[in-house]
């Protein structure tokens, strides 16, 4: 059963560096076809998130960037 339907807006993390917004086009064989910008990508449901906050929480690299952006004097050492 598909969690997202065609036309839904989803978010995914690209290379643990940034969050990309896309639109679901098709669900087939366990993969979603996502359109973002001028590109298309096929991803599993586990890589897709309903909100930006969920996507940020999924990636440790993004979480550390978020933490460091709050206070530039908060070092990890």
Tab-separated table of N, CA, C and O in Angstrom:
chain	number	residue	atom	x	y	z
A	1	UNK	N	0.841	-1.179	0.000
A	1	UNK	CA	0.000	0.000	0.000
A	1	UNK	C	0.885	1.241	0.000
A	1	UNK	O	1.816	1.354	0.789
A	2	UNK	N	0.602	2.159	-0.856
A	2	UNK	CA	1.395	3.371	-0.999
A	2	UNK	C	1.033	4.376	0.095
A	2	UNK	O	-0.127	4.628	0.368
A	3	UNK	N	2.060	4.937	0.702
A	3	UNK	CA	1.869	5.939	1.754
A	3	UNK	C	1.551	7.302	1.150
A	3	UNK	O	0.769	8.064	1.699
A	4	UNK	N	2.178	7.620	0.031
A	4	UNK	CA	1.968	8.893	-0.646
A	4	UNK	C	1.222	8.658	-1.949
A	4	UNK	O	1.382	7.631	-2.596
A	5	UNK	N	0.430	9.626	-2.345
A	5	UNK	CA	-0.353	9.526	-3.571
A	5	UNK	C	0.216	10.473	-4.621
A	5	UNK	O	0.889	11.451	-4.280
A	6	UNK	N	-0.038	10.208	-5.895
A	6	UNK	CA	0.419	11.130	-6.941
A	6	UNK	C	-0.094	12.550	-6.671
A	6	UNK	O	-1.251	12.749	-6.325
A	7	UNK	N	0.814	13.501	-6.779
A	7	UNK	CA	0.478	14.890	-6.517
A	7	UNK	C	0.881	15.365	-5.135
A	7	UNK	O	0.915	16.565	-4.869
A	8	UNK	N	1.209	14.440	-4.215
A	8	UNK	CA	1.648	14.814	-2.865
A	8	UNK	C	3.045	15.424	-2.916
A	8	UNK	O	3.904	14.984	-3.676
A	9	UNK	N	3.275	16.415	-2.059
A	9	UNK	CA	4.603	17.007	-1.915
A	9	UNK	C	5.378	16.216	-0.872
A	9	UNK	O	4.863	15.936	0.210
A	10	UNK	N	6.593	15.818	-1.217
A	10	UNK	CA	7.452	15.059	-0.311
A	10	UNK	C	8.830	15.711	-0.264
A	10	UNK	O	9.165	16.541	-1.104
A	11	UNK	N	9.610	15.302	0.730
A	11	UNK	CA	10.961	15.817	0.899
A	11	UNK	C	11.912	14.643	1.024
A	11	UNK	O	11.551	13.600	1.575
A	12	UNK	N	13.133	14.786	0.509
A	12	UNK	CA	14.150	13.754	0.667
A	12	UNK	C	15.506	14.420	0.852
A	12	UNK	O	15.710	15.572	0.487
A	13	UNK	N	16.413	13.672	1.474
A	13	UNK	CA	17.744	14.190	1.782
A	13	UNK	C	18.692	13.758	0.674
A	13	UNK	O	18.788	12.578	0.354
A	14	UNK	N	19.389	14.728	0.103
A	14	UNK	CA	20.330	14.455	-0.972
A	14	UNK	C	21.749	14.450	-0.412
A	14	UNK	O	22.223	15.468	0.105
A	15	UNK	N	22.413	13.315	-0.458
A	15	UNK	CA	23.810	13.161	-0.050
A	15	UNK	C	24.091	13.654	1.375
A	15	UNK	O	25.174	14.153	1.659
A	16	UNK	N	23.122	13.546	2.244
A	16	UNK	CA	23.247	14.006	3.636
A	16	UNK	C	23.638	15.472	3.739
A	16	UNK	O	24.195	15.899	4.742
A	17	UNK	N	23.365	16.256	2.702
A	17	UNK	CA	23.760	17.658	2.697
A	17	UNK	C	22.602	18.639	2.651
A	17	UNK	O	22.664	19.695	3.261
A	18	UNK	N	21.585	18.316	1.886
A	18	UNK	CA	20.476	19.252	1.757
A	18	UNK	C	19.168	18.511	1.547
A	18	UNK	O	19.142	17.353	1.152
A	19	UNK	N	18.099	19.224	1.802
A	19	UNK	CA	16.760	18.655	1.668
A	19	UNK	C	16.143	19.170	0.379
A	19	UNK	O	16.173	20.371	0.098
A	20	UNK	N	15.593	18.248	-0.385
A	20	UNK	CA	14.994	18.569	-1.671
A	20	UNK	C	13.487	18.346	-1.584
A	20	UNK	O	13.032	17.342	-1.032
A	21	UNK	N	12.720	19.270	-2.142
A	21	UNK	CA	11.269	19.138	-2.211
A	21	UNK	C	10.898	18.614	-3.586
A	21	UNK	O	11.437	19.056	-4.604
A	22	UNK	N	9.977	17.653	-3.614
A	22	UNK	CA	9.538	17.099	-4.882
A	22	UNK	C	8.063	16.739	-4.836
A	22	UNK	O	7.422	16.822	-3.791
A	23	UNK	N	7.555	16.321	-5.977
A	23	UNK	CA	6.155	15.939	-6.102
A	23	UNK	C	6.093	14.497	-6.595
A	23	UNK	O	6.788	14.127	-7.540
A	24	UNK	N	5.262	13.691	-5.938
A	24	UNK	CA	5.098	12.292	-6.328
A	24	UNK	C	4.358	12.226	-7.655
A	24	UNK	O	3.317	12.855	-7.832
A	25	UNK	N	4.925	11.477	-8.579
A	25	UNK	CA	4.292	11.293	-9.885
A	25	UNK	C	3.632	9.918	-9.979
A	25	UNK	O	2.476	9.812	-10.343
A	26	UNK	N	4.406	8.854	-9.620
A	26	UNK	CA	3.917	7.484	-9.773
A	26	UNK	C	4.471	6.622	-8.648
A	26	UNK	O	5.597	6.832	-8.198
A	27	UNK	N	3.687	5.641	-8.197
A	27	UNK	CA	4.171	4.601	-7.292
A	27	UNK	C	4.084	3.280	-8.036
A	27	UNK	O	3.030	2.912	-8.549
A	28	UNK	N	5.227	2.573	-8.105
A	28	UNK	CA	5.250	1.306	-8.819
A	28	UNK	C	6.373	0.430	-8.282
A	28	UNK	O	7.509	0.898	-8.113
A	29	UNK	N	6.054	-0.824	-7.994
A	29	UNK	CA	7.040	-1.827	-7.580
A	29	UNK	C	7.853	-1.384	-6.374
A	29	UNK	O	9.050	-1.620	-6.296
A	30	UNK	N	7.216	-0.708	-5.413
A	30	UNK	CA	7.901	-0.300	-4.199
A	30	UNK	C	8.706	0.975	-4.317
A	30	UNK	O	9.358	1.385	-3.361
A	31	UNK	N	8.692	1.613	-5.456
A	31	UNK	CA	9.431	2.852	-5.671
A	31	UNK	C	8.478	3.972	-6.065
A	31	UNK	O	7.487	3.759	-6.761
A	32	UNK	N	8.826	5.178	-5.626
A	32	UNK	CA	8.092	6.375	-6.019
A	32	UNK	C	8.913	7.124	-7.060
A	32	UNK	O	10.116	7.270	-6.908
A	33	UNK	N	8.250	7.606	-8.090
A	33	UNK	CA	8.892	8.483	-9.055
A	33	UNK	C	8.599	9.906	-8.611
A	33	UNK	O	7.443	10.300	-8.483
A	34	UNK	N	9.666	10.658	-8.333
A	34	UNK	CA	9.565	12.006	-7.796
A	34	UNK	C	10.087	12.998	-8.825
A	34	UNK	O	11.163	12.813	-9.391
A	35	UNK	N	9.331	14.068	-9.028
A	35	UNK	CA	9.753	15.141	-9.919
A	35	UNK	C	10.176	16.318	-9.047
A	35	UNK	O	9.434	16.743	-8.161
A	36	UNK	N	11.391	16.822	-9.281
A	36	UNK	CA	11.877	18.003	-8.572
A	36	UNK	C	12.699	18.842	-9.537
A	36	UNK	O	13.536	18.339	-10.260
A	37	UNK	N	12.406	20.130	-9.563
A	37	UNK	CA	13.075	20.997	-10.531
A	37	UNK	C	12.835	20.494	-11.937
A	37	UNK	O	11.702	20.255	-12.340
A	38	UNK	N	13.918	20.290	-12.676
A	38	UNK	CA	13.835	19.726	-14.024
A	38	UNK	C	14.290	18.277	-14.047
A	38	UNK	O	14.632	17.751	-15.096
A	39	UNK	N	14.290	17.615	-12.897
A	39	UNK	CA	14.815	16.255	-12.785
A	39	UNK	C	13.761	15.292	-12.268
A	39	UNK	O	12.747	15.691	-11.701
A	40	UNK	N	14.065	14.018	-12.451
A	40	UNK	CA	13.201	12.942	-11.970
A	40	UNK	C	14.077	11.914	-11.272
A	40	UNK	O	15.184	11.625	-11.721
A	41	UNK	N	13.576	11.367	-10.155
A	41	UNK	CA	14.317	10.348	-9.417
A	41	UNK	C	13.329	9.317	-8.888
A	41	UNK	O	12.170	9.636	-8.639
A	42	UNK	N	13.806	8.071	-8.756
A	42	UNK	CA	12.984	7.009	-8.168
A	42	UNK	C	13.571	6.646	-6.809
A	42	UNK	O	14.747	6.322	-6.705
A	43	UNK	N	12.727	6.718	-5.777
A	43	UNK	CA	13.180	6.457	-4.413
A	43	UNK	C	12.227	5.524	-3.690
A	43	UNK	O	11.035	5.505	-3.975
A	44	UNK	N	12.780	4.789	-2.723
A	44	UNK	CA	11.950	3.962	-1.849
A	44	UNK	C	11.224	4.854	-0.856
A	44	UNK	O	11.637	5.971	-0.564
A	45	UNK	N	10.141	4.326	-0.292
A	45	UNK	CA	9.335	5.074	0.670
A	45	UNK	C	10.144	5.492	1.895
A	45	UNK	O	9.922	6.563	2.469
A	46	UNK	N	11.124	4.676	2.292
A	46	UNK	CA	11.916	4.974	3.482
A	46	UNK	C	12.785	6.224	3.311
A	46	UNK	O	13.241	6.801	4.301
A	47	UNK	N	13.014	6.665	2.089
A	47	UNK	CA	13.823	7.860	1.828
A	47	UNK	C	12.986	9.126	1.723
A	47	UNK	O	13.523	10.223	1.583
A	48	UNK	N	11.660	8.988	1.788
A	48	UNK	CA	10.761	10.130	1.619
A	48	UNK	C	10.172	10.560	2.955
A	48	UNK	O	9.923	9.735	3.834
A	49	UNK	N	9.934	11.867	3.078
A	49	UNK	CA	9.394	12.425	4.309
A	49	UNK	C	8.274	13.396	3.975
A	49	UNK	O	8.299	14.057	2.942
A	50	UNK	N	7.309	13.494	4.886
A	50	UNK	CA	6.152	14.355	4.667
A	50	UNK	C	6.436	15.813	4.997
A	50	UNK	O	5.742	16.695	4.514
A	51	UNK	N	7.457	16.086	5.834
A	51	UNK	CA	7.762	17.466	6.202
A	51	UNK	C	9.274	17.683	6.231
A	51	UNK	O	10.054	16.734	6.339
A	52	UNK	N	9.671	18.936	6.190
A	52	UNK	CA	11.084	19.285	6.236
A	52	UNK	C	11.682	18.880	7.582
A	52	UNK	O	12.812	18.398	7.651
A	53	UNK	N	10.925	19.057	8.652
A	53	UNK	CA	11.415	18.717	9.989
A	53	UNK	C	11.735	17.226	10.106
A	53	UNK	O	12.746	16.849	10.699
A	54	UNK	N	10.876	16.384	9.549
A	54	UNK	CA	11.130	14.934	9.570
A	54	UNK	C	12.402	14.601	8.802
A	54	UNK	O	13.185	13.753	9.217
A	55	UNK	N	12.608	15.252	7.673
A	55	UNK	CA	13.808	15.010	6.870
A	55	UNK	C	15.063	15.468	7.615
A	55	UNK	O	16.084	14.784	7.592
A	56	UNK	N	14.996	16.610	8.298
A	56	UNK	CA	16.143	17.100	9.067
A	56	UNK	C	16.493	16.143	10.198
A	56	UNK	O	17.668	15.899	10.471
A	57	UNK	N	15.481	15.603	10.859
A	57	UNK	CA	15.712	14.685	11.977
A	57	UNK	C	16.304	13.355	11.536
A	57	UNK	O	16.935	12.667	12.331
A	58	UNK	N	16.134	12.990	10.278
A	58	UNK	CA	16.603	11.696	9.795
A	58	UNK	C	18.099	11.650	9.516
A	58	UNK	O	18.690	10.588	9.474
A	59	UNK	N	18.714	12.809	9.327
A	59	UNK	CA	20.118	12.861	8.935
A	59	UNK	C	20.975	13.454	10.040
A	59	UNK	O	20.782	14.616	10.414
A	60	UNK	N	21.939	12.705	10.576
A	60	UNK	CA	22.814	13.250	11.610
A	60	UNK	C	23.619	14.454	11.125
A	60	UNK	O	23.869	15.386	11.884
A	61	UNK	N	24.022	14.467	9.879
A	61	UNK	CA	24.794	15.580	9.335
A	61	UNK	C	23.952	16.856	9.313
A	61	UNK	O	24.434	17.935	9.662
A	62	UNK	N	22.700	16.738	8.922
A	62	UNK	CA	21.831	17.907	8.903
A	62	UNK	C	21.506	18.360	10.317
A	62	UNK	O	21.398	19.561	10.581
A	63	UNK	N	21.364	17.428	11.237
A	63	UNK	CA	21.077	17.781	12.627
A	63	UNK	C	22.236	18.567	13.230
A	63	UNK	O	22.027	19.537	13.954
A	64	UNK	N	23.474	18.172	12.921
A	64	UNK	CA	24.627	18.896	13.461
A	64	UNK	C	24.743	20.281	12.829
A	64	UNK	O	25.144	21.232	13.488
A	65	UNK	N	24.394	20.407	11.544
A	65	UNK	CA	24.400	21.715	10.901
A	65	UNK	C	23.358	22.618	11.540
A	65	UNK	O	23.601	23.791	11.779
A	66	UNK	N	22.207	22.051	11.821
A	66	UNK	CA	21.131	22.817	12.438
A	66	UNK	C	21.549	23.281	13.829
A	66	UNK	O	21.337	24.410	14.215
A	67	UNK	N	22.200	22.390	14.593
A	67	UNK	CA	22.650	22.715	15.935
A	67	UNK	C	23.702	23.817	15.883
A	67	UNK	O	23.652	24.771	16.654
A	68	UNK	N	24.664	23.706	14.985
A	68	UNK	CA	25.737	24.684	14.920
A	68	UNK	C	25.260	26.020	14.369
A	68	UNK	O	25.844	27.050	14.668
A	69	UNK	N	24.202	26.004	13.572
A	69	UNK	CA	23.716	27.266	13.032
A	69	UNK	C	22.975	28.077	14.088
A	69	UNK	O	22.858	29.282	13.966
A	70	UNK	N	22.508	27.435	15.145
A	70	UNK	CA	21.811	28.136	16.206
A	70	UNK	C	22.792	28.974	17.017
A	70	UNK	O	22.544	30.128	17.332
A	71	UNK	N	23.931	28.392	17.373
A	71	UNK	CA	24.920	29.089	18.173
A	71	UNK	C	26.312	28.811	17.590
A	71	UNK	O	26.830	27.723	17.729
A	72	UNK	N	26.919	29.794	16.970
A	72	UNK	CA	28.230	29.550	16.337
A	72	UNK	C	29.332	29.253	17.335
A	72	UNK	O	30.400	28.766	16.964
A	73	UNK	N	29.135	29.505	18.630
A	73	UNK	CA	30.144	29.271	19.651
A	73	UNK	C	29.977	27.916	20.327
A	73	UNK	O	30.707	27.573	21.242
A	74	UNK	N	29.023	27.119	19.894
A	74	UNK	CA	28.752	25.812	20.491
A	74	UNK	C	29.571	24.758	19.760
A	74	UNK	O	29.154	24.188	18.762
A	75	UNK	N	30.768	24.477	20.269
A	75	UNK	CA	31.675	23.514	19.638
A	75	UNK	C	31.411	22.118	20.182
A	75	UNK	O	30.995	21.942	21.314
A	76	UNK	N	31.731	21.094	19.372
A	76	UNK	CA	31.509	19.710	19.762
A	76	UNK	C	32.685	19.111	20.523
A	76	UNK	O	32.684	17.950	20.853
A	77	UNK	N	33.724	19.851	20.821
A	77	UNK	CA	34.891	19.283	21.502
A	77	UNK	C	35.013	19.725	22.927
A	77	UNK	O	34.356	20.409	23.541
